[in-house]
Amino acid sequence: DLYLAVVHEDDGAFKKVSGIGPKTAKLIIVSLAGKLSALADLDSDGAGIGKPSSVKTASTSSISESVVVALTGLGWNERSASDAVRSVLARDSGASAATVLREALLSLGSAPSGKVSREQ
């Protein structure tokens, strides 16, 4: 679902998360779009970019890295983002990138410290 939302630039999936508005959702899409080509390289069945199976074969470290990049792009520092992602993956190592992002955002709160929410 996350893969398709990013490929089709559908911000609706991200706006479902409490505290995420249209601008932040677009920022998440832009942040993750560059990472999808790297995930496609992990695809062992040759499906390639544009196929949802590319995301399903992604390793936990790739998901972790992608979510940390998205969170730092939203203003959280790398350490806080990494800690939140690590915490989510410790509870559910098989979580999708969308789930990890959603849970990490919930654990971090509504806005990075020292920043004013962009969704005003």
Coordinates of C-alpha atoms in Angstrom, one line a residue, residues 34-97:
G34 CA 13.9 8.3 -4.2
K35 CA 14.2 5.2 -2.0
L36 CA 11.8 3.1 -4.0
S37 CA 14.3 2.6 -6.8
A38 CA 16.8 1.2 -4.2
L39 CA 14.1 -1.2 -3.0
A40 CA 13.5 -2.4 -6.5
D41 CA 17.1 -3.6 -6.7
L42 CA 16.4 -5.9 -3.8
D43 CA 13.7 -7.6 -5.8
S44 CA 14.9 -11.2 -6.4
D45 CA 12.0 -12.3 -8.7
G46 CA 12.8 -9.9 -11.4
A47 CA 9.5 -8.0 -11.1
G48 CA 11.3 -4.7 -11.0
I49 CA 10.0 -1.2 -10.3
G50 CA 6.3 -0.7 -10.6
K51 CA 5.4 -4.0 -9.0
P52 CA 4.3 -4.3 -5.4
S53 CA 6.4 -7.4 -4.9
S54 CA 9.4 -5.1 -4.9
V55 CA 8.4 -3.8 -1.5
K56 CA 7.5 -7.1 -0.1
T57 CA 11.0 -8.4 -0.6
A58 CA 12.6 -5.4 1.1
S59 CA 14.7 -6.2 4.2
T60 CA 14.0 -4.7 7.6
S61 CA 17.1 -2.5 7.3
S62 CA 15.8 -1.0 4.0
I63 CA 12.4 -0.3 5.6
S64 CA 14.1 1.2 8.6
E65 CA 16.4 3.4 6.5
S66 CA 13.5 4.6 4.3
V67 CA 11.4 5.5 7.3
V68 CA 14.3 7.3 9.1
V69 CA 14.9 9.3 5.9
A70 CA 11.2 10.2 5.8
L71 CA 11.2 11.2 9.4
T72 CA 14.3 13.3 9.2
G73 CA 12.9 15.0 6.1
L74 CA 9.9 15.9 8.3
G75 CA 12.2 17.6 10.8
W76 CA 13.0 15.0 13.4
N77 CA 16.7 14.5 14.2
E78 CA 18.2 11.2 13.0
R79 CA 18.7 9.8 16.5
S80 CA 15.1 10.3 17.5
A81 CA 13.9 8.9 14.2
S82 CA 16.1 5.9 14.4
D83 CA 15.1 5.2 18.0
A84 CA 11.4 5.4 17.2
V85 CA 11.8 3.1 14.2
R86 CA 13.9 0.6 16.1
S87 CA 11.3 0.5 18.9
V88 CA 8.5 -0.2 16.3
L89 CA 10.5 -3.0 14.6
A90 CA 11.4 -4.5 18.0
R91 CA 7.7 -5.0 18.6
D92 CA 6.9 -6.1 15.1
S93 CA 9.9 -7.1 13.0
G94 CA 7.6 -8.0 10.0
A95 CA 5.9 -4.6 9.9
S96 CA 5.5 -2.9 6.6
A97 CA 7.1 0.4 5.9

